[in-house]
């Protein structure tokens, strides 16, 4: 009789795990469907509904997860400073944030990785990966720089290395669904 109990328990656990896998798989589609359009310097950025605006000024918007305890933050900023190119702007951003990227885990995305923006004439640069911040803190950092008519929009996601896996896909999805106003 006890073997039957353990078999039933195993089958229930497998059914629950399968259900959870399907829910997780569809989570990005649901987040995009329920996203809130956020206008920022001539762009419309889809924001997942659980991101909370915690700091709001004309040149800097900060979003955080206030419903959980894990460390994650997204910053939207704008600069009209004149740079030679987006790489120079990113290098200054990395220096100001005291970031040193890991060579083996960092990815520099080409401008065509944002096909929709590229077709709208918006030049982009995106860098993501693990890094050391301020010589001691390990972070997962993802940044996209978008050159608009007025200047450069900088979209950043920063978290602890493990928490980057949780919000990173939603940040990336937001980036790939930006529209020009």
XYZ file of N, CA and C in Angstrom, residues 1-2 4 23 27 37 48 57 61 68 89-90 92 104 107 116 118 139 148 156 158 165 170 179:
72
model
N 0.807 -1.186 0.000
C 0.000 0.000 0.000
C 0.856 1.259 0.000
N 2.002 1.229 0.697
C 2.837 2.427 0.769
C 3.488 2.740 -0.580
N 2.038 2.443 -3.484
C 1.019 3.158 -4.258
C 1.018 4.645 -3.873
N 3.742 27.377 -17.516
C 3.443 28.726 -17.030
C 4.669 29.621 -17.196
N 5.306 33.076 -19.616
C 5.331 34.268 -18.789
C 5.755 35.525 -19.559
N 2.619 50.946 -21.534
C 3.443 51.769 -22.421
C 3.977 52.962 -21.645
N 6.820 45.934 -17.891
C 6.008 44.932 -17.192
C 5.257 45.581 -16.025
N 12.338 61.857 -12.492
C 12.696 63.216 -12.891
C 12.669 63.251 -14.410
N 14.566 58.062 -14.857
C 13.463 57.269 -14.300
C 14.088 55.990 -13.745
N 9.105 42.210 -4.266
C 10.018 41.137 -3.879
C 11.204 41.733 -3.143
N 30.018 56.867 -25.685
C 29.025 57.128 -24.644
C 28.964 55.974 -23.650
N 29.015 54.729 -24.165
C 28.967 53.575 -23.268
C 30.224 53.499 -22.405
N 32.029 55.920 -21.286
C 31.884 56.894 -20.200
C 30.890 56.397 -19.152
N 34.836 36.934 -20.618
C 34.278 35.663 -21.085
C 32.752 35.587 -21.003
N 28.584 40.303 -23.623
C 28.138 40.242 -25.019
C 27.886 41.659 -25.504
N 13.708 46.212 -35.283
C 12.600 47.170 -35.370
C 13.097 48.606 -35.239
N 16.232 49.614 -35.760
C 17.134 49.851 -36.886
C 16.344 50.289 -38.116
N 27.899 42.097 -10.252
C 26.587 42.467 -10.775
C 26.368 41.857 -12.151
N 18.740 58.965 -30.493
C 17.529 59.590 -31.033
C 17.907 60.931 -31.658
N 19.201 50.926 -18.632
C 20.090 50.035 -17.887
C 19.286 49.107 -16.983
N 20.340 46.567 -13.743
C 21.447 46.146 -12.883
C 20.897 45.335 -11.724
N 19.060 36.798 -13.867
C 18.343 35.747 -14.587
C 16.833 35.890 -14.435
N 12.804 39.938 -19.087
C 11.748 40.928 -19.238
C 12.323 42.272 -19.688
N 9.162 51.297 -29.422
C 8.664 51.927 -30.653
C 8.999 53.415 -30.613
